[in-house]
């Protein structure tokens, strides 16, 4: 188990839970980063005393520096400063819990410093998976997934020395707040409805992604990159109880599953302690009082974002960066209550049809595709409302 960590995105849901786990495990915190939540960042800095705090918003950084002037915490501003937090020498592990493409450069920088990456930022692998995994191989950096589904697969694959033994990975999905509804009913759902996830407490962007099933689509792409498998070997099942976090089916017909309560602190803890398992003060899963476990095929007609993600995965190259950038921009508009629920998938599909795909892209081409996708969504939105 490592002793010191750096957390990119410490004021968000995953970041806060990571700090809870760090406190329980007695870990030191070398650096914290956030976007604009000065009040929460100040409280975290005063409690955990990192050497470095980064606010990506300039005004927030200035305010934080004033508030922390009686401490030894160094405050930096801007997205480029995320790299400083990622490569800080004291940290053995970097927890990437920021949302979106902003975490990509910092993750690559940490990989080049041979840090362990506790990966909770799925966009990093969705948009630049081949590049990131190749760099991790070259530098000898370890990537341990934090997403509950990918942590489950990671745990199920312990002891599997030959990936050719895998028949398929099975990612489970709660189905989100609109599971079982038809298109007409789902089309009337609002931002408030989409943010009522039945099982998990998460940030607004990922919660909306769960309601559209885009989150599961992004996880399909992430699994393909992490485990170097084609789309044909990564499948999705709806599992409303969120107790089986994912499964691996092997060629001999055996299926291994990882079960647990729907609590993100479990995969976070495992990423912190791997390859060991530390004592957990939280109550374990009570199988005798658990509901029946059920599994369903996802409805790709009612939730087209899953299909769009699978199509992007099949296309490869910058198609996944285009998908992700368009989705981030569309979800931003939905959270601002400027578009409806199905406008998200419509805008993503329009961007996918508009922005050309580059195969075997460089980092610059990936970032350019992301920018072009966001621009395409903004342009489509303006045309619809002009």
Short mmCIF file of N, CA and C in Angstrom, two decimals, residues 11-108:
data_model
loop_
_atom_site.label_atom_id
_atom_site.label_comp_id
_atom_site.label_asym_id
_atom_site.label_seq_id
_atom_site.Cartn_x
_atom_site.Cartn_y
_atom_site.Cartn_z
N UNK A 11 -12.82 17.96 -4.91
CA UNK A 11 -14.07 18.47 -4.35
C UNK A 11 -15.30 17.79 -4.94
N UNK A 12 -15.13 16.96 -5.96
CA UNK A 12 -16.25 16.22 -6.54
C UNK A 12 -16.58 14.99 -5.72
N UNK A 13 -17.57 14.25 -6.18
CA UNK A 13 -18.05 13.08 -5.44
C UNK A 13 -16.95 12.05 -5.21
N UNK A 14 -16.24 11.65 -6.27
CA UNK A 14 -15.18 10.65 -6.13
C UNK A 14 -14.03 11.21 -5.29
N UNK A 15 -13.68 12.47 -5.51
CA UNK A 15 -12.59 13.07 -4.75
C UNK A 15 -12.88 13.10 -3.26
N UNK A 16 -14.10 13.47 -2.89
CA UNK A 16 -14.46 13.53 -1.46
C UNK A 16 -14.43 12.14 -0.84
N UNK A 17 -14.93 11.14 -1.58
CA UNK A 17 -14.91 9.78 -1.04
C UNK A 17 -13.48 9.23 -0.96
N UNK A 18 -12.63 9.66 -1.91
CA UNK A 18 -11.21 9.25 -1.84
C UNK A 18 -10.55 9.80 -0.59
N UNK A 19 -10.87 11.04 -0.24
CA UNK A 19 -10.31 11.62 0.99
C UNK A 19 -10.82 10.89 2.23
N UNK A 20 -12.08 10.44 2.21
CA UNK A 20 -12.60 9.64 3.32
C UNK A 20 -11.77 8.36 3.48
N UNK A 21 -11.51 7.70 2.35
CA UNK A 21 -10.73 6.46 2.38
C UNK A 21 -9.30 6.74 2.81
N UNK A 22 -8.71 7.82 2.29
CA UNK A 22 -7.34 8.18 2.66
C UNK A 22 -7.21 8.40 4.16
N UNK A 23 -8.21 9.06 4.74
CA UNK A 23 -8.18 9.30 6.19
C UNK A 23 -8.27 7.98 6.95
N UNK A 24 -9.14 7.07 6.51
CA UNK A 24 -9.28 5.78 7.18
C UNK A 24 -8.00 4.96 7.09
N UNK A 25 -7.30 5.07 5.94
CA UNK A 25 -6.09 4.29 5.73
C UNK A 25 -4.84 4.97 6.26
N UNK A 26 -4.98 6.21 6.70
CA UNK A 26 -3.82 6.94 7.22
C UNK A 26 -2.85 7.40 6.14
N UNK A 27 -3.37 7.70 4.93
CA UNK A 27 -2.52 8.14 3.84
C UNK A 27 -2.24 9.64 3.92
N UNK A 28 -1.09 10.04 3.42
CA UNK A 28 -0.77 11.46 3.29
C UNK A 28 -1.28 11.97 1.95
N UNK A 29 -1.60 13.26 1.90
CA UNK A 29 -2.10 13.88 0.68
C UNK A 29 -1.12 14.97 0.25
N UNK A 30 -0.52 14.79 -0.93
CA UNK A 30 0.49 15.74 -1.40
C UNK A 30 -0.10 16.90 -2.18
N UNK A 31 -1.18 16.64 -2.94
CA UNK A 31 -1.76 17.69 -3.77
C UNK A 31 -3.25 17.45 -3.95
N UNK A 32 -3.99 18.56 -4.05
CA UNK A 32 -5.42 18.52 -4.32
C UNK A 32 -5.73 19.50 -5.44
N UNK A 33 -6.69 19.16 -6.30
CA UNK A 33 -7.10 20.10 -7.34
C UNK A 33 -8.62 20.13 -7.42
N UNK A 34 -9.12 21.28 -7.88
CA UNK A 34 -10.56 21.46 -8.09
C UNK A 34 -10.76 22.53 -9.15
N UNK A 35 -12.00 22.73 -9.50
CA UNK A 35 -12.32 23.74 -10.51
C UNK A 35 -12.60 25.09 -9.86
N UNK A 36 -13.67 25.19 -9.08
CA UNK A 36 -14.05 26.51 -8.57
C UNK A 36 -14.61 26.52 -7.16
N UNK A 37 -14.74 25.35 -6.52
CA UNK A 37 -15.35 25.30 -5.19
C UNK A 37 -14.32 25.67 -4.12
N UNK A 38 -14.18 26.97 -3.89
CA UNK A 38 -13.15 27.48 -2.97
C UNK A 38 -13.42 27.06 -1.54
N UNK A 39 -14.66 27.14 -1.12
CA UNK A 39 -14.99 26.84 0.27
C UNK A 39 -14.65 25.40 0.62
N UNK A 40 -15.03 24.47 -0.24
CA UNK A 40 -14.74 23.06 0.04
C UNK A 40 -13.24 22.78 -0.05
N UNK A 41 -12.57 23.40 -1.03
CA UNK A 41 -11.13 23.20 -1.15
C UNK A 41 -10.39 23.74 0.07
N UNK A 42 -10.80 24.88 0.56
CA UNK A 42 -10.15 25.42 1.76
C UNK A 42 -10.28 24.45 2.93
N UNK A 43 -11.49 23.91 3.12
CA UNK A 43 -11.71 22.96 4.21
C UNK A 43 -10.83 21.72 4.04
N UNK A 44 -10.72 21.22 2.83
CA UNK A 44 -9.88 20.05 2.57
C UNK A 44 -8.41 20.35 2.84
N UNK A 45 -7.96 21.53 2.41
CA UNK A 45 -6.56 21.89 2.62
C UNK A 45 -6.23 22.04 4.10
N UNK A 46 -7.14 22.61 4.85
CA UNK A 46 -6.89 22.79 6.29
C UNK A 46 -6.89 21.46 7.02
N UNK A 47 -7.66 20.49 6.52
CA UNK A 47 -7.72 19.19 7.19
C UNK A 47 -6.56 18.29 6.79
N UNK A 48 -6.22 18.26 5.48
CA UNK A 48 -5.24 17.29 4.99
C UNK A 48 -3.86 17.89 4.73
N UNK A 49 -3.75 19.22 4.74
CA UNK A 49 -2.47 19.92 4.63
C UNK A 49 -1.62 19.46 3.45
N UNK A 50 -2.15 19.51 2.23
CA UNK A 50 -1.32 19.16 1.07
C UNK A 50 -0.24 20.20 0.86
N UNK A 51 0.78 19.83 0.12
CA UNK A 51 1.81 20.83 -0.22
C UNK A 51 1.33 21.75 -1.32
N UNK A 52 0.43 21.24 -2.19
CA UNK A 52 -0.03 22.00 -3.35
C UNK A 52 -1.54 21.90 -3.49
N UNK A 53 -2.18 23.04 -3.82
CA UNK A 53 -3.60 23.09 -4.15
C UNK A 53 -3.75 23.83 -5.48
N UNK A 54 -4.54 23.27 -6.38
CA UNK A 54 -4.74 23.87 -7.70
C UNK A 54 -6.22 24.14 -7.91
N UNK A 55 -6.53 25.35 -8.37
CA UNK A 55 -7.87 25.70 -8.82
C UNK A 55 -7.77 26.04 -10.30
N UNK A 56 -8.54 25.35 -11.13
CA UNK A 56 -8.41 25.61 -12.56
C UNK A 56 -9.00 26.96 -12.96
N UNK A 57 -9.94 27.48 -12.18
CA UNK A 57 -10.45 28.83 -12.42
C UNK A 57 -9.54 29.85 -11.74
N UNK A 58 -9.09 30.83 -12.50
CA UNK A 58 -8.12 31.82 -12.01
C UNK A 58 -8.65 32.58 -10.80
N UNK A 59 -9.90 33.06 -10.88
CA UNK A 59 -10.47 33.85 -9.78
C UNK A 59 -10.58 33.01 -8.51
N UNK A 60 -10.94 31.73 -8.67
CA UNK A 60 -11.04 30.85 -7.50
C UNK A 60 -9.68 30.63 -6.87
N UNK A 61 -8.65 30.51 -7.69
CA UNK A 61 -7.29 30.33 -7.17
C UNK A 61 -6.85 31.55 -6.37
N UNK A 62 -7.14 32.73 -6.85
CA UNK A 62 -6.78 33.96 -6.14
C UNK A 62 -7.47 34.03 -4.77
N UNK A 63 -8.76 33.67 -4.77
CA UNK A 63 -9.49 33.69 -3.50
C UNK A 63 -8.94 32.64 -2.54
N UNK A 64 -8.63 31.45 -3.06
CA UNK A 64 -8.10 30.39 -2.19
C UNK A 64 -6.75 30.80 -1.61
N UNK A 65 -5.91 31.42 -2.41
CA UNK A 65 -4.60 31.85 -1.92
C UNK A 65 -4.74 32.82 -0.76
N UNK A 66 -5.71 33.71 -0.84
CA UNK A 66 -5.94 34.66 0.25
C UNK A 66 -6.41 33.92 1.49
N UNK A 67 -7.33 32.98 1.31
CA UNK A 67 -7.87 32.25 2.46
C UNK A 67 -6.81 31.37 3.14
N UNK A 68 -5.83 30.88 2.36
CA UNK A 68 -4.84 29.95 2.91
C UNK A 68 -3.49 30.61 3.20
N UNK A 69 -3.47 31.93 3.23
CA UNK A 69 -2.19 32.61 3.41
C UNK A 69 -1.56 32.35 4.78
N UNK A 70 -2.34 31.87 5.74
CA UNK A 70 -1.80 31.54 7.06
C UNK A 70 -1.28 30.10 7.11
N UNK A 71 -1.30 29.39 5.95
CA UNK A 71 -0.82 28.00 5.90
C UNK A 71 0.40 27.92 4.97
N UNK A 72 0.98 26.76 4.89
CA UNK A 72 2.13 26.54 3.99
C UNK A 72 1.71 25.96 2.64
N UNK A 73 0.39 25.88 2.37
CA UNK A 73 -0.11 25.30 1.13
C UNK A 73 0.17 26.26 -0.03
N UNK A 74 0.82 25.75 -1.07
CA UNK A 74 1.07 26.53 -2.27
C UNK A 74 -0.14 26.43 -3.18
N UNK A 75 -0.61 27.56 -3.71
CA UNK A 75 -1.80 27.58 -4.57
C UNK A 75 -1.40 27.96 -5.99
N UNK A 76 -1.82 27.15 -6.97
CA UNK A 76 -1.59 27.43 -8.38
C UNK A 76 -2.92 27.51 -9.11
N UNK A 77 -2.91 28.16 -10.29
CA UNK A 77 -4.13 28.38 -11.05
C UNK A 77 -4.01 27.84 -12.47
N UNK A 78 -5.16 27.42 -13.04
CA UNK A 78 -5.22 27.05 -14.44
C UNK A 78 -5.15 25.55 -14.67
N UNK A 79 -5.63 25.13 -15.84
CA UNK A 79 -5.64 23.69 -16.15
C UNK A 79 -4.23 23.13 -16.32
N UNK A 80 -3.29 23.97 -16.76
CA UNK A 80 -1.91 23.48 -16.91
C UNK A 80 -1.31 23.08 -15.56
N UNK A 81 -1.80 23.70 -14.49
CA UNK A 81 -1.27 23.39 -13.16
C UNK A 81 -1.71 22.02 -12.66
N UNK A 82 -2.70 21.40 -13.34
CA UNK A 82 -3.06 20.02 -12.99
C UNK A 82 -1.86 19.10 -13.17
N UNK A 83 -1.02 19.42 -14.14
CA UNK A 83 0.18 18.62 -14.37
C UNK A 83 1.11 18.71 -13.17
N UNK A 84 1.24 19.89 -12.57
CA UNK A 84 2.08 20.06 -11.37
C UNK A 84 1.60 19.15 -10.25
N UNK A 85 0.28 19.08 -10.08
CA UNK A 85 -0.28 18.22 -9.04
C UNK A 85 -0.07 16.74 -9.36
N UNK A 86 -0.10 16.42 -10.66
CA UNK A 86 0.04 15.01 -11.07
C UNK A 86 1.46 14.49 -10.94
N UNK A 87 2.44 15.37 -11.05
CA UNK A 87 3.84 14.91 -11.04
C UNK A 87 4.56 15.28 -9.74
N UNK A 88 3.84 15.79 -8.75
CA UNK A 88 4.47 16.18 -7.50
C UNK A 88 5.26 14.98 -6.94
N UNK A 89 6.53 15.16 -6.61
CA UNK A 89 7.39 14.01 -6.30
C UNK A 89 6.92 13.16 -5.13
N UNK A 90 6.30 13.77 -4.12
CA UNK A 90 5.92 13.01 -2.93
C UNK A 90 4.86 11.94 -3.19
N UNK A 91 4.02 12.16 -4.19
CA UNK A 91 2.88 11.26 -4.41
C UNK A 91 3.30 10.02 -5.20
N UNK A 92 2.99 8.86 -4.64
CA UNK A 92 3.23 7.60 -5.35
C UNK A 92 2.06 7.24 -6.25
N UNK A 93 0.86 7.70 -5.88
CA UNK A 93 -0.35 7.41 -6.64
C UNK A 93 -1.08 8.70 -6.96
N UNK A 94 -1.59 8.79 -8.18
CA UNK A 94 -2.40 9.93 -8.60
C UNK A 94 -3.81 9.44 -8.87
N UNK A 95 -4.76 9.97 -8.13
CA UNK A 95 -6.17 9.64 -8.32
C UNK A 95 -6.75 10.65 -9.30
N UNK A 96 -7.13 10.20 -10.48
CA UNK A 96 -7.67 11.10 -11.50
C UNK A 96 -9.19 11.07 -11.42
N UNK A 97 -9.75 12.02 -10.68
CA UNK A 97 -11.19 12.07 -10.45
C UNK A 97 -11.84 13.29 -11.09
N UNK A 98 -11.10 14.01 -11.94
CA UNK A 98 -11.70 15.14 -12.65
C UNK A 98 -12.64 14.60 -13.72
N UNK A 99 -13.61 15.42 -14.11
CA UNK A 99 -14.57 15.03 -15.13
C UNK A 99 -14.15 15.62 -16.47
N UNK A 100 -14.13 14.79 -17.51
CA UNK A 100 -13.90 15.29 -18.85
C UNK A 100 -12.45 15.18 -19.31
N UNK A 101 -12.22 15.77 -20.49
CA UNK A 101 -10.92 15.69 -21.15
C UNK A 101 -9.82 16.45 -20.42
N UNK A 102 -10.18 17.29 -19.47
CA UNK A 102 -9.19 18.12 -18.78
C UNK A 102 -8.15 17.26 -18.06
N UNK A 103 -8.49 16.00 -17.76
CA UNK A 103 -7.55 15.16 -17.03
C UNK A 103 -6.52 14.44 -17.89
N UNK A 104 -6.64 14.55 -19.21
CA UNK A 104 -5.79 13.73 -20.09
C UNK A 104 -4.31 14.07 -19.98
N UNK A 105 -3.97 15.34 -20.14
CA UNK A 105 -2.55 15.73 -20.12
C UNK A 105 -1.92 15.42 -18.76
N UNK A 106 -2.65 15.67 -17.69
CA UNK A 106 -2.12 15.40 -16.36
C UNK A 106 -1.89 13.91 -16.15
N UNK A 107 -2.81 13.09 -16.65
CA UNK A 107 -2.65 11.64 -16.51
C UNK A 107 -1.43 11.16 -17.27
N UNK A 108 -1.24 11.64 -18.48
CA UNK A 108 -0.06 11.27 -19.25
C UNK A 108 1.22 11.71 -18.56
#
